[in-house]
Short mmCIF file of C-alpha atoms and ligand atoms in Angstrom, two decimals:
data_model
loop_
_atom_site.label_atom_id
_atom_site.label_comp_id
_atom_site.label_asym_id
_atom_site.label_seq_id
_atom_site.Cartn_x
_atom_site.Cartn_y
_atom_site.Cartn_z
CA UNK A 1051 -6.78 -25.87 -21.67
CA UNK A 1052 -8.37 -24.30 -24.84
CA UNK A 1053 -5.35 -21.44 -24.96
CA UNK A 1054 -8.26 -19.09 -24.78
CA UNK A 1055 -8.04 -16.59 -21.98
CA UNK A 1056 -11.56 -16.36 -19.80
CA UNK A 1057 -10.00 -14.02 -17.68
CA UNK A 1058 -11.14 -10.50 -17.89
CA UNK A 1059 -8.41 -8.25 -19.80
CA UNK A 1060 -8.00 -5.94 -16.77
CA UNK A 1061 -4.18 -6.63 -16.41
CA UNK A 1062 -1.50 -7.49 -19.45
CA UNK A 1063 -0.91 -10.31 -20.35
CA UNK A 1064 1.35 -12.11 -17.37
CA UNK A 1065 4.64 -13.17 -18.26
CA UNK A 1066 5.03 -15.52 -15.33
CA UNK A 1067 2.72 -17.82 -14.26
CA UNK A 1068 3.29 -18.85 -10.96
CA UNK A 1069 2.40 -22.26 -9.31
CA UNK A 1070 4.14 -22.25 -5.96
CA UNK A 1071 5.67 -19.62 -3.08
CA UNK A 1072 7.92 -20.28 -0.19
CA UNK A 1073 9.36 -17.70 1.85
CA UNK A 1074 10.56 -14.87 -0.82
CA UNK A 1075 10.89 -17.21 -3.47
CA UNK A 1076 8.63 -18.26 -6.14
CA UNK A 1077 8.54 -21.25 -8.92
CA UNK A 1078 6.97 -20.88 -12.09
CA UNK A 1079 5.15 -23.64 -14.28
CA UNK A 1080 8.22 -24.67 -15.72
CA UNK A 1081 10.49 -24.79 -12.23
CA UNK A 1082 11.68 -21.42 -12.68
CA UNK A 1083 12.89 -19.98 -9.62
CA UNK A 1084 11.92 -16.16 -8.70
CA UNK A 1085 13.15 -14.33 -6.04
CA UNK A 1086 9.96 -11.97 -5.12
CA UNK A 1087 10.89 -8.53 -5.07
CA UNK A 1088 7.61 -7.05 -5.24
CA UNK A 1089 5.88 -9.27 -2.49
CA UNK A 1090 2.54 -9.28 -4.23
CA UNK A 1091 2.64 -5.37 -4.11
CA UNK A 1092 3.55 -5.20 -0.32
CA UNK A 1093 1.08 -8.05 0.29
CA UNK A 1094 3.24 -11.11 1.39
CA UNK A 1095 5.64 -9.09 4.26
CA UNK A 1096 5.71 -12.61 5.94
CA UNK A 1097 6.94 -14.66 3.10
CA UNK A 1098 4.47 -17.02 0.49
CA UNK A 1099 2.62 -19.67 2.63
CA UNK A 1100 3.76 -18.88 6.31
CA UNK A 1101 3.33 -21.92 7.96
CA UNK A 1102 1.80 -20.33 11.04
CA UNK A 1103 -0.74 -18.61 9.08
CA UNK A 1104 -1.13 -21.72 6.85
CA UNK A 1105 -2.20 -23.59 9.95
CA UNK A 1106 -3.91 -20.99 10.97
CA UNK A 1107 -6.52 -21.04 8.21
CA UNK A 1108 -6.30 -24.62 8.54
CA UNK A 1109 -7.50 -25.06 12.12
CA UNK A 1110 -9.56 -22.00 11.72
CA UNK A 1111 -11.49 -23.41 8.57
CA UNK A 1112 -12.02 -26.54 10.48
CA UNK A 1113 -13.61 -24.88 13.26
CA UNK A 1114 -15.62 -22.13 12.31
CA UNK A 1115 -15.73 -20.79 9.04
CA UNK A 1116 -18.34 -18.28 8.56
CA UNK A 1117 -21.06 -16.17 10.43
CA UNK A 1118 -23.15 -13.41 9.24
CA UNK A 1119 -22.48 -10.09 10.82
CA UNK A 1120 -25.81 -10.27 12.69
CA UNK A 1121 -24.17 -12.47 15.60
CA UNK A 1122 -20.85 -12.40 17.03
CA UNK A 1123 -17.59 -14.30 17.33
CA UNK A 1124 -14.53 -14.76 19.71
CA UNK A 1125 -12.04 -14.14 16.71
CA UNK A 1126 -13.44 -11.15 15.38
CA UNK A 1127 -13.00 -8.87 19.20
CA UNK A 1128 -9.61 -10.68 19.64
CA UNK A 1129 -7.85 -9.34 16.58
CA UNK A 1130 -9.20 -6.07 17.01
CA UNK A 1131 -7.47 -5.95 20.01
CA UNK A 1132 -4.46 -7.47 18.89
CA UNK A 1133 -4.50 -4.77 16.22
CA UNK A 1134 -5.22 -1.44 19.19
CA UNK A 1135 -2.37 -2.50 20.92
CA UNK A 1136 0.16 -3.43 18.09
CA UNK A 1137 0.03 -0.12 16.47
CA UNK A 1138 0.21 1.70 19.92
CA UNK A 1139 -3.76 2.50 20.74
CA UNK A 1140 -6.02 3.26 21.26
CA UNK A 1141 -7.15 2.53 17.79
CA UNK A 1142 -10.70 3.85 19.05
CA UNK A 1143 -12.71 1.46 16.54
CA UNK A 1144 -12.13 -0.79 13.86
CA UNK A 1145 -14.27 -2.18 10.68
CA UNK A 1146 -12.93 -5.25 9.05
CA UNK A 1147 -13.13 -5.66 5.26
CA UNK A 1148 -11.70 -7.42 2.58
CA UNK A 1149 -9.96 -4.77 0.28
CA UNK A 1150 -7.88 -1.51 0.70
CA UNK A 1151 -10.51 0.04 -1.61
CA UNK A 1152 -13.49 -1.02 0.46
CA UNK A 1153 -11.38 0.58 3.67
CA UNK A 1154 -11.17 3.93 2.14
CA UNK A 1155 -14.64 3.58 0.69
CA UNK A 1156 -15.53 3.24 4.67
CA UNK A 1157 -13.33 6.40 5.61
CA UNK A 1158 -14.99 8.59 2.80
CA UNK A 1159 -18.61 7.43 3.81
CA UNK A 1160 -17.96 8.01 7.60
CA UNK A 1161 -16.06 11.52 6.62
CA UNK A 1162 -19.61 12.31 4.72
CA UNK A 1163 -21.45 11.18 7.59
CA UNK A 1164 -19.63 13.01 10.02
CA UNK A 1165 -19.20 16.28 7.92
CA UNK A 1166 -22.48 16.36 7.28
CA UNK A 1167 -23.15 15.82 11.22
CA UNK A 1168 -25.42 18.56 13.17
CA UNK A 1169 -23.81 21.96 13.21
CA UNK A 1170 -20.49 20.49 11.11
CA UNK A 1171 -21.09 23.00 8.05
CA UNK A 1172 -23.16 26.25 7.38
CA UNK A 1173 -26.79 26.02 6.81
CA UNK A 1174 -27.74 24.08 3.48
CA UNK A 1175 -24.18 22.96 3.45
CA UNK A 1176 -22.54 19.53 4.33
CA UNK A 1177 -18.48 19.57 4.87
CA UNK A 1178 -18.76 16.52 2.66
CA UNK A 1179 -15.61 17.28 0.48
CA UNK A 1180 -12.38 15.19 0.64
CA UNK A 1181 -8.91 16.44 -0.38
CA UNK A 1182 -6.02 14.18 -0.94
CA UNK A 1183 -2.71 14.36 -3.35
CA UNK A 1184 -2.10 14.25 -6.77
CA UNK A 1185 -0.15 11.09 -7.84
CA UNK A 1186 -1.61 9.23 -4.91
CA UNK A 1187 -3.73 5.73 -5.25
CA UNK A 1188 -6.57 4.79 -3.13
CA UNK A 1189 -8.09 1.97 -4.62
CA UNK A 1190 -10.39 1.59 -8.27
CA UNK A 1191 -13.92 1.73 -6.55
CA UNK A 1192 -15.95 4.72 -7.78
CA UNK A 1193 -15.24 6.98 -4.11
CA UNK A 1194 -11.55 5.61 -3.61
CA UNK A 1195 -11.13 6.17 -7.64
CA UNK A 1196 -12.14 9.95 -6.97
CA UNK A 1197 -9.67 10.47 -4.17
CA UNK A 1198 -7.14 8.78 -6.74
CA UNK A 1199 -5.07 11.84 -7.98
CA UNK A 1200 -4.78 10.80 -11.19
CA UNK A 1201 -6.96 12.32 -13.45
CA UNK A 1202 -6.05 9.58 -16.44
CA UNK A 1203 -7.36 7.00 -14.54
CA UNK A 1204 -10.71 9.03 -13.90
CA UNK A 1205 -11.39 10.00 -17.62
CA UNK A 1206 -12.80 6.25 -18.91
CA UNK A 1207 -15.41 6.43 -15.70
CA UNK A 1208 -16.95 9.99 -15.40
CA UNK A 1209 -18.94 11.23 -13.38
CA UNK A 1210 -17.57 9.87 -10.68
CA UNK A 1211 -19.19 11.07 -6.95
CA UNK A 1212 -18.53 14.85 -6.21
CA UNK A 1213 -16.57 16.53 -3.79
CA UNK A 1214 -13.05 15.41 -4.17
CA UNK A 1215 -9.67 18.21 -4.78
CA UNK A 1216 -6.52 17.28 -4.89
CA UNK A 1217 -3.04 19.10 -4.19
CA UNK A 1218 0.37 19.20 -4.62
CA UNK A 1219 2.15 15.92 -2.25
CA UNK A 1220 4.54 18.20 0.26
CA UNK A 1221 2.48 21.22 -0.64
CA UNK A 1222 1.68 23.29 2.99
CA UNK A 1223 0.27 26.50 1.11
CA UNK A 1224 -1.89 24.01 -1.38
CA UNK A 1225 -3.06 22.24 1.33
CA UNK A 1226 -4.26 25.04 3.35
CA UNK A 1227 -5.95 26.62 0.64
CA UNK A 1228 -8.13 23.19 -0.30
CA UNK A 1229 -8.88 22.63 3.28
CA UNK A 1230 -11.80 24.93 3.12
CA UNK A 1231 -13.55 24.20 6.70
CA UNK A 1232 -17.30 24.90 5.18
CA UNK A 1233 -16.85 21.86 2.47
CA UNK A 1234 -14.22 20.10 3.49
CA UNK A 1235 -15.01 17.15 5.86
CA UNK A 1236 -11.28 15.19 6.10
CA UNK A 1237 -8.36 14.85 4.51
CA UNK A 1238 -6.95 11.41 2.92
CA UNK A 1239 -3.45 10.78 2.40
CA UNK A 1240 -0.83 7.96 1.52
CA UNK A 1241 2.09 8.76 4.33
CA UNK A 1242 4.47 7.76 1.36
CA UNK A 1243 2.42 7.20 -2.26
CA UNK A 1244 3.06 3.50 -3.34
CA UNK A 1245 1.60 3.20 -6.55
CA UNK A 1246 2.58 6.74 -7.57
CA UNK A 1247 5.80 5.93 -7.38
CA UNK A 1248 7.30 5.58 -4.02
CA UNK A 1249 6.87 9.50 -3.27
CA UNK A 1250 7.88 10.39 0.05
CA UNK A 1251 6.82 13.74 0.95
CA UNK A 1252 9.26 16.27 2.76
CA UNK A 1253 9.91 15.70 6.77
CA UNK A 1254 7.45 18.00 8.54
CA UNK A 1255 4.53 18.18 6.02
CA UNK A 1256 2.58 15.68 7.96
CA UNK A 1257 2.82 17.59 10.95
CA UNK A 1258 1.86 21.04 8.97
CA UNK A 1259 -1.24 19.11 7.68
CA UNK A 1260 -2.25 17.55 11.09
CA UNK A 1261 -1.90 21.20 12.42
CA UNK A 1262 -4.54 22.46 9.53
CA UNK A 1263 -7.10 19.79 10.25
CA UNK A 1264 -6.97 20.22 13.83
CA UNK A 1265 -7.72 24.04 13.70
CA UNK A 1266 -10.58 23.44 11.23
CA UNK A 1267 -12.30 20.52 12.77
CA UNK A 1268 -11.46 18.57 9.77
CA UNK A 1269 -10.45 14.83 9.99
CA UNK A 1270 -7.12 13.22 8.77
CA UNK A 1271 -7.69 9.77 7.64
CA UNK A 1272 -4.33 7.83 6.71
CA UNK A 1273 -4.22 5.26 3.81
CA UNK A 1274 -1.63 2.97 4.93
CA UNK A 1275 -2.94 -0.01 2.94
CA UNK A 1276 0.60 -0.48 1.51
CA UNK A 1277 2.65 1.50 3.94
CA UNK A 1278 1.27 -0.36 7.26
CA UNK A 1279 1.77 -3.41 9.61
CA UNK A 1280 6.05 -2.89 9.29
CA UNK A 1281 6.66 -2.23 5.84
CA UNK A 1282 8.71 0.98 6.06
CA UNK A 1283 10.36 0.40 9.32
CA UNK A 1284 8.24 1.36 11.87
CA UNK A 1285 4.58 -0.65 12.36
CA UNK A 1286 2.83 2.09 10.89
CA UNK A 1287 4.33 5.02 8.53
CA UNK A 1288 3.20 7.65 10.26
CA UNK A 1289 5.36 6.63 13.30
CA UNK A 1290 8.09 8.28 11.13
CA UNK A 1291 6.61 11.71 11.38
CA UNK A 1292 5.28 11.57 15.41
CA UNK A 1293 1.63 12.24 13.99
CA UNK A 1294 -1.80 10.51 14.82
CA UNK A 1295 -4.80 10.27 12.51
CA UNK A 1296 -8.18 10.36 13.14
CA UNK A 1297 -8.78 7.69 11.06
CA UNK A 1298 -7.01 4.84 9.18
CA UNK A 1299 -7.17 2.24 6.45
CA UNK A 1300 -5.04 -1.06 6.42
CA UNK A 1301 -5.12 -4.09 4.02
CA UNK A 1302 -2.46 -5.90 2.47
CA UNK A 1303 -0.17 -7.46 4.62
CA UNK A 1304 -3.14 -7.65 7.28
CA UNK A 1305 -4.23 -11.09 5.55
CA UNK A 1306 -0.32 -12.50 6.15
CA UNK A 1307 -0.37 -12.75 2.47
CA UNK A 1308 -3.21 -15.53 2.52
CA UNK A 1309 -6.39 -14.21 2.64
CA UNK A 1310 -8.07 -10.86 1.75
CA UNK A 1311 -8.41 -8.93 4.90
CA UNK A 1312 -8.35 -5.00 5.50
CA UNK A 1313 -9.77 -2.71 8.08
CA UNK A 1314 -10.89 0.94 8.15
CA UNK A 1315 -9.84 2.17 12.10
CA UNK A 1316 -11.07 5.93 13.52
CA UNK A 1317 -11.19 7.79 16.66
CA UNK A 1318 -14.21 6.27 18.67
CA UNK A 1319 -16.57 9.57 18.66
CA UNK A 1320 -15.53 9.91 14.63
CA UNK A 1321 -16.53 6.09 14.28
CA UNK A 1322 -19.75 7.12 16.32
CA UNK A 1323 -21.15 8.64 13.09
CA UNK A 1324 -21.93 5.10 12.06
CA UNK A 1325 -25.30 3.78 13.53
CA UNK A 1326 -26.28 0.14 12.19
CA UNK A 1327 -27.68 -0.14 8.98
CA UNK A 1328 -25.13 2.68 7.80
CA UNK A 1329 -22.39 -0.11 6.78
CA UNK A 1330 -21.23 -3.16 6.54
CA UNK A 1331 -19.77 -6.19 4.67
CA UNK A 1332 -20.83 -9.92 4.59
CA UNK A 1333 -17.41 -11.43 4.56
CA UNK A 1334 -15.45 -8.51 6.37
CA UNK A 1335 -14.45 -9.90 9.61
CA UNK A 1336 -15.49 -13.31 9.31
CA UNK A 1337 -13.56 -15.77 11.50
CA UNK A 1338 -11.28 -17.00 9.05
CA UNK A 1339 -10.03 -13.53 8.15
CA UNK A 1340 -10.12 -12.95 11.71
CA UNK A 1341 -7.76 -16.01 12.50
CA UNK A 1342 -5.52 -15.29 9.67
CA UNK A 1343 -5.36 -11.31 10.74
CA UNK A 1344 -4.25 -12.59 14.22
CA UNK A 1345 -1.64 -14.98 12.96
CA UNK A 1346 -0.41 -12.31 10.86
CA UNK A 1347 -0.34 -9.85 13.82
CA UNK A 1348 1.23 -11.87 16.41
CA UNK A 1349 3.80 -12.61 13.74
CA UNK A 1350 4.58 -9.35 12.97
CA UNK A 1351 5.33 -8.52 16.78
CA UNK A 1352 7.04 -11.59 17.57
CA UNK A 1353 9.66 -11.67 14.40
CA UNK A 1354 10.09 -7.56 14.96
CA UNK A 1355 9.16 -7.81 11.15
CA UNK A 1356 8.98 -3.47 11.33
CA UNK A 1357 12.90 -3.09 12.67
CA UNK A 1358 14.13 -6.03 10.39
CA UNK A 1359 12.44 -4.18 7.10
CA UNK A 1360 14.33 -0.61 8.79
CA UNK A 1361 17.57 -2.60 8.75
CA UNK A 1362 17.07 -4.49 5.66
CA UNK A 1363 15.83 -1.65 3.62
CA UNK A 1364 18.68 0.70 4.52
CA UNK A 1365 21.16 -2.49 3.38
CA UNK A 1366 19.09 -2.67 0.31
CA UNK A 1367 19.23 1.36 -0.61
CA UNK A 1368 23.11 1.62 0.59
CA UNK A 1369 23.97 -1.68 -1.92
CA UNK A 1370 21.83 0.32 -5.07
CA UNK A 1371 23.66 3.65 -3.86
CA UNK A 1372 26.86 1.87 -4.22
CA UNK A 1373 26.36 0.95 -7.97
CA UNK A 1374 26.34 4.36 -8.49
CA UNK A 1375 25.01 3.90 -12.24
CA UNK A 1376 24.62 7.21 -14.18
CA UNK A 1377 21.11 5.49 -15.27
CA UNK A 1378 19.59 5.38 -11.65
CA UNK A 1379 18.29 9.27 -10.56
CA UNK A 1380 17.17 8.67 -7.53
CA UNK A 1381 16.71 6.05 -4.71
CA UNK A 1382 13.86 6.70 -2.22
CA UNK A 1383 11.62 5.11 0.08
CA UNK A 1384 11.80 3.79 3.65
CA UNK A 1385 12.23 0.22 5.00
CA UNK A 1386 11.20 -2.37 2.30
CA UNK A 1387 9.11 -0.16 -0.16
CA UNK A 1388 11.91 1.08 -2.32
CA UNK A 1389 11.67 3.08 -5.63
CA UNK A 1390 14.56 3.70 -8.06
CA UNK A 1391 14.12 6.22 -10.45
CA UNK A 1392 15.69 5.71 -14.01
CA UNK A 1393 16.62 7.82 -16.56
CA UNK A 1394 14.40 7.91 -19.28
CA UNK A 1395 17.40 8.59 -21.66
CA UNK A 1396 18.88 5.66 -20.69
CA UNK A 1397 15.96 2.83 -20.23
CA UNK A 1398 12.43 2.63 -19.65
CA UNK A 1399 11.58 1.18 -15.81
CA UNK A 1400 9.69 -1.24 -17.93
CA UNK A 1401 12.88 -2.75 -19.54
CA UNK A 1402 14.68 -2.88 -16.39
CA UNK A 1403 11.97 -4.77 -15.17
CA UNK A 1404 11.80 -6.83 -17.88
CA UNK A 1405 15.68 -7.82 -17.80
CA UNK A 1406 15.15 -8.23 -13.92
CA UNK A 1407 12.40 -11.06 -14.63
CA UNK A 1408 14.97 -12.54 -17.05
CA UNK A 1409 17.68 -12.70 -14.02
CA UNK A 1410 14.52 -13.80 -11.89
CA UNK A 1411 13.99 -11.26 -10.11
CA UNK A 1412 9.99 -10.04 -9.68
CA UNK A 1413 9.64 -6.04 -9.30
CA UNK A 1414 7.39 -3.21 -10.73
CA UNK A 1415 7.56 -0.81 -13.19
CA UNK A 1416 5.29 2.21 -12.35
CA UNK A 1417 4.53 5.49 -14.09
CA UNK A 1418 7.20 4.80 -16.89
CA UNK A 1419 10.48 5.63 -14.89
CA UNK A 1420 10.19 3.96 -11.74
CA UNK A 1421 11.41 0.35 -10.36
CA UNK A 1422 9.04 -0.50 -7.47
CA UNK A 1423 10.45 -2.82 -5.07
CA UNK A 1424 8.68 -4.48 -1.66
CA UNK A 1425 10.25 -7.33 -1.19
CA UNK A 1426 8.54 -9.93 1.81
CA UNK A 1427 10.19 -8.24 5.03
CA UNK A 1428 11.57 -11.92 5.79
CA UNK A 1429 13.80 -11.05 2.95
CA UNK A 1430 17.72 -12.14 3.65
CA UNK A 1431 20.79 -9.65 3.10
CA UNK A 1432 22.19 -12.68 0.43
CA UNK A 1433 19.06 -12.34 -1.34
CA UNK A 1434 19.19 -8.73 -1.16
CA UNK A 1435 22.99 -8.57 -2.62
CA UNK A 1436 21.52 -11.31 -5.50
CA UNK A 1437 18.84 -8.78 -6.62
CA UNK A 1438 21.40 -5.87 -6.55
CA UNK A 1439 23.98 -7.79 -8.29
CA UNK A 1440 21.24 -8.97 -10.80
CA UNK A 1441 20.04 -4.51 -11.07
CA UNK A 1442 24.02 -3.84 -12.11
CA UNK A 1443 24.22 -6.87 -14.67
CA UNK A 1444 20.46 -5.35 -16.47
CA UNK A 1445 22.02 -1.84 -16.16
CA UNK A 1446 24.84 -3.26 -17.97
CA UNK A 1447 23.50 -4.93 -21.00
CA UNK A 1448 20.83 -2.09 -21.10
CA UNK A 1449 23.82 0.24 -21.59
CA UNK A 1450 25.20 -1.78 -24.91
CA UNK A 1451 21.70 -1.15 -26.29
CA UNK A 1452 21.40 2.57 -25.24
CA UNK A 1453 24.56 3.22 -27.18
CA UNK A 1454 23.37 1.29 -30.04
CA UNK A 1455 20.07 3.70 -29.93
CA UNK A 1456 22.55 6.97 -29.37
CA UNK A 1457 24.65 6.12 -32.79
CA UNK A 1458 21.78 5.51 -34.50
CA UNK A 1459 20.13 8.80 -34.10
CA UNK A 1460 23.31 10.61 -34.49
N1 PLP B 1042 -4.93 2.57 -0.83
C1 PLP B 1042 -3.28 2.23 -1.35
C2 PLP B 1042 -2.61 3.37 -0.49
C3 PLP B 1042 -2.79 0.73 -2.17
O1 PLP B 1042 -1.77 0.87 -2.50
C4 PLP B 1042 -3.73 0.41 -2.63
C5 PLP B 1042 -3.94 -1.27 -3.45
O2 PLP B 1042 -2.57 -1.02 -4.17
C6 PLP B 1042 -5.26 0.41 -2.30
C7 PLP B 1042 -5.66 1.57 -1.46
C8 PLP B 1042 -5.92 -0.46 -2.90
O3 PLP B 1042 -6.34 -1.85 -2.87
P1 PLP B 1042 -7.13 -2.89 -2.94
O4 PLP B 1042 -6.40 -3.21 -4.18
O5 PLP B 1042 -7.01 -3.95 -2.15
O6 PLP B 1042 -8.33 -2.39 -3.03
#
């Protein structure tokens, strides 16, 4: 290799170059072993290179790899049925695509068409508005970015598509005021803000949002790209709140950690707004993705990974809590989506993550003060113990540095 980078510099230079993964473990080019406490950003729920998913890839690759969407396959309808059953159907109808952003784009397009449908808005208006929350993350494509409630991410890419408004997470009154039924067609929400710092809205907020949407004939679309498929201890994170959305996006874990697979699901009468030619995707739902999705969903069910995420997540949060370290100001999340808030006076979350990396634990700092953990759902108790002990050592070593800083400023 020349040493020159041929990759677009959209990510910071990687501190670790991985060559192999197995279960919850990763190895770098020098053979150093890491415990993956980020799970590929909540993708690798089944662990790295799960043999059953790898076998499904090989089998399907030998059988049928790609057919354009003008023709059908048997695997596509099969995975749609499995997904419908797993999420406690009826899901209505499903559109398969390739990334979380693409699933959200589809949801937003459908919401616009639905909102603009005959008789839905006052004369001359379409209800094309979408309400989401500050701090949310819905993807990098233009409409998904406009829905993302982080103005700093918008700035360089103005003008963005119009019609997006944002409210504070958990604020019923703000939602009530923003959902103006003459211009708003949909509310798009993450059940727990993942990228935004593992922010969990107060219990009961979703029920209020559901009520507001129902009263005004506005669609409630949930972005469960990160929280879905067992991650938070239930198959869908909205199951914790006992509500059902009109539309739902899934991604990340749907590809079994092996392939990019995502989906948009909606009530049948809502999906009916799309007519042939309105939307599509060359690779969406191709036989290979469908076979991998099917294998991933079957494993999720057979190995009761949602239950496991619940148990291991409770354990992880309890063990972190027992550290009782003053630098940890909050531990939050559900299942195996966990955020640890670090007092910025003590250290940045980035420093903690760097320390953890040196200890062989991969994690991610978010918004300066939060360390995000999203390990594979197959993580073992001993591995959690190992990681928590590493957190303790890292905080201890940072204590002395914090003391030095304190004396320097006195
Ligand atoms: N929605 C949520 C909640 C996400 O967390 C992400 C990615 O982190 C996305 C959408 C975008 O997914 P992708 O990067 O696959 O486009």
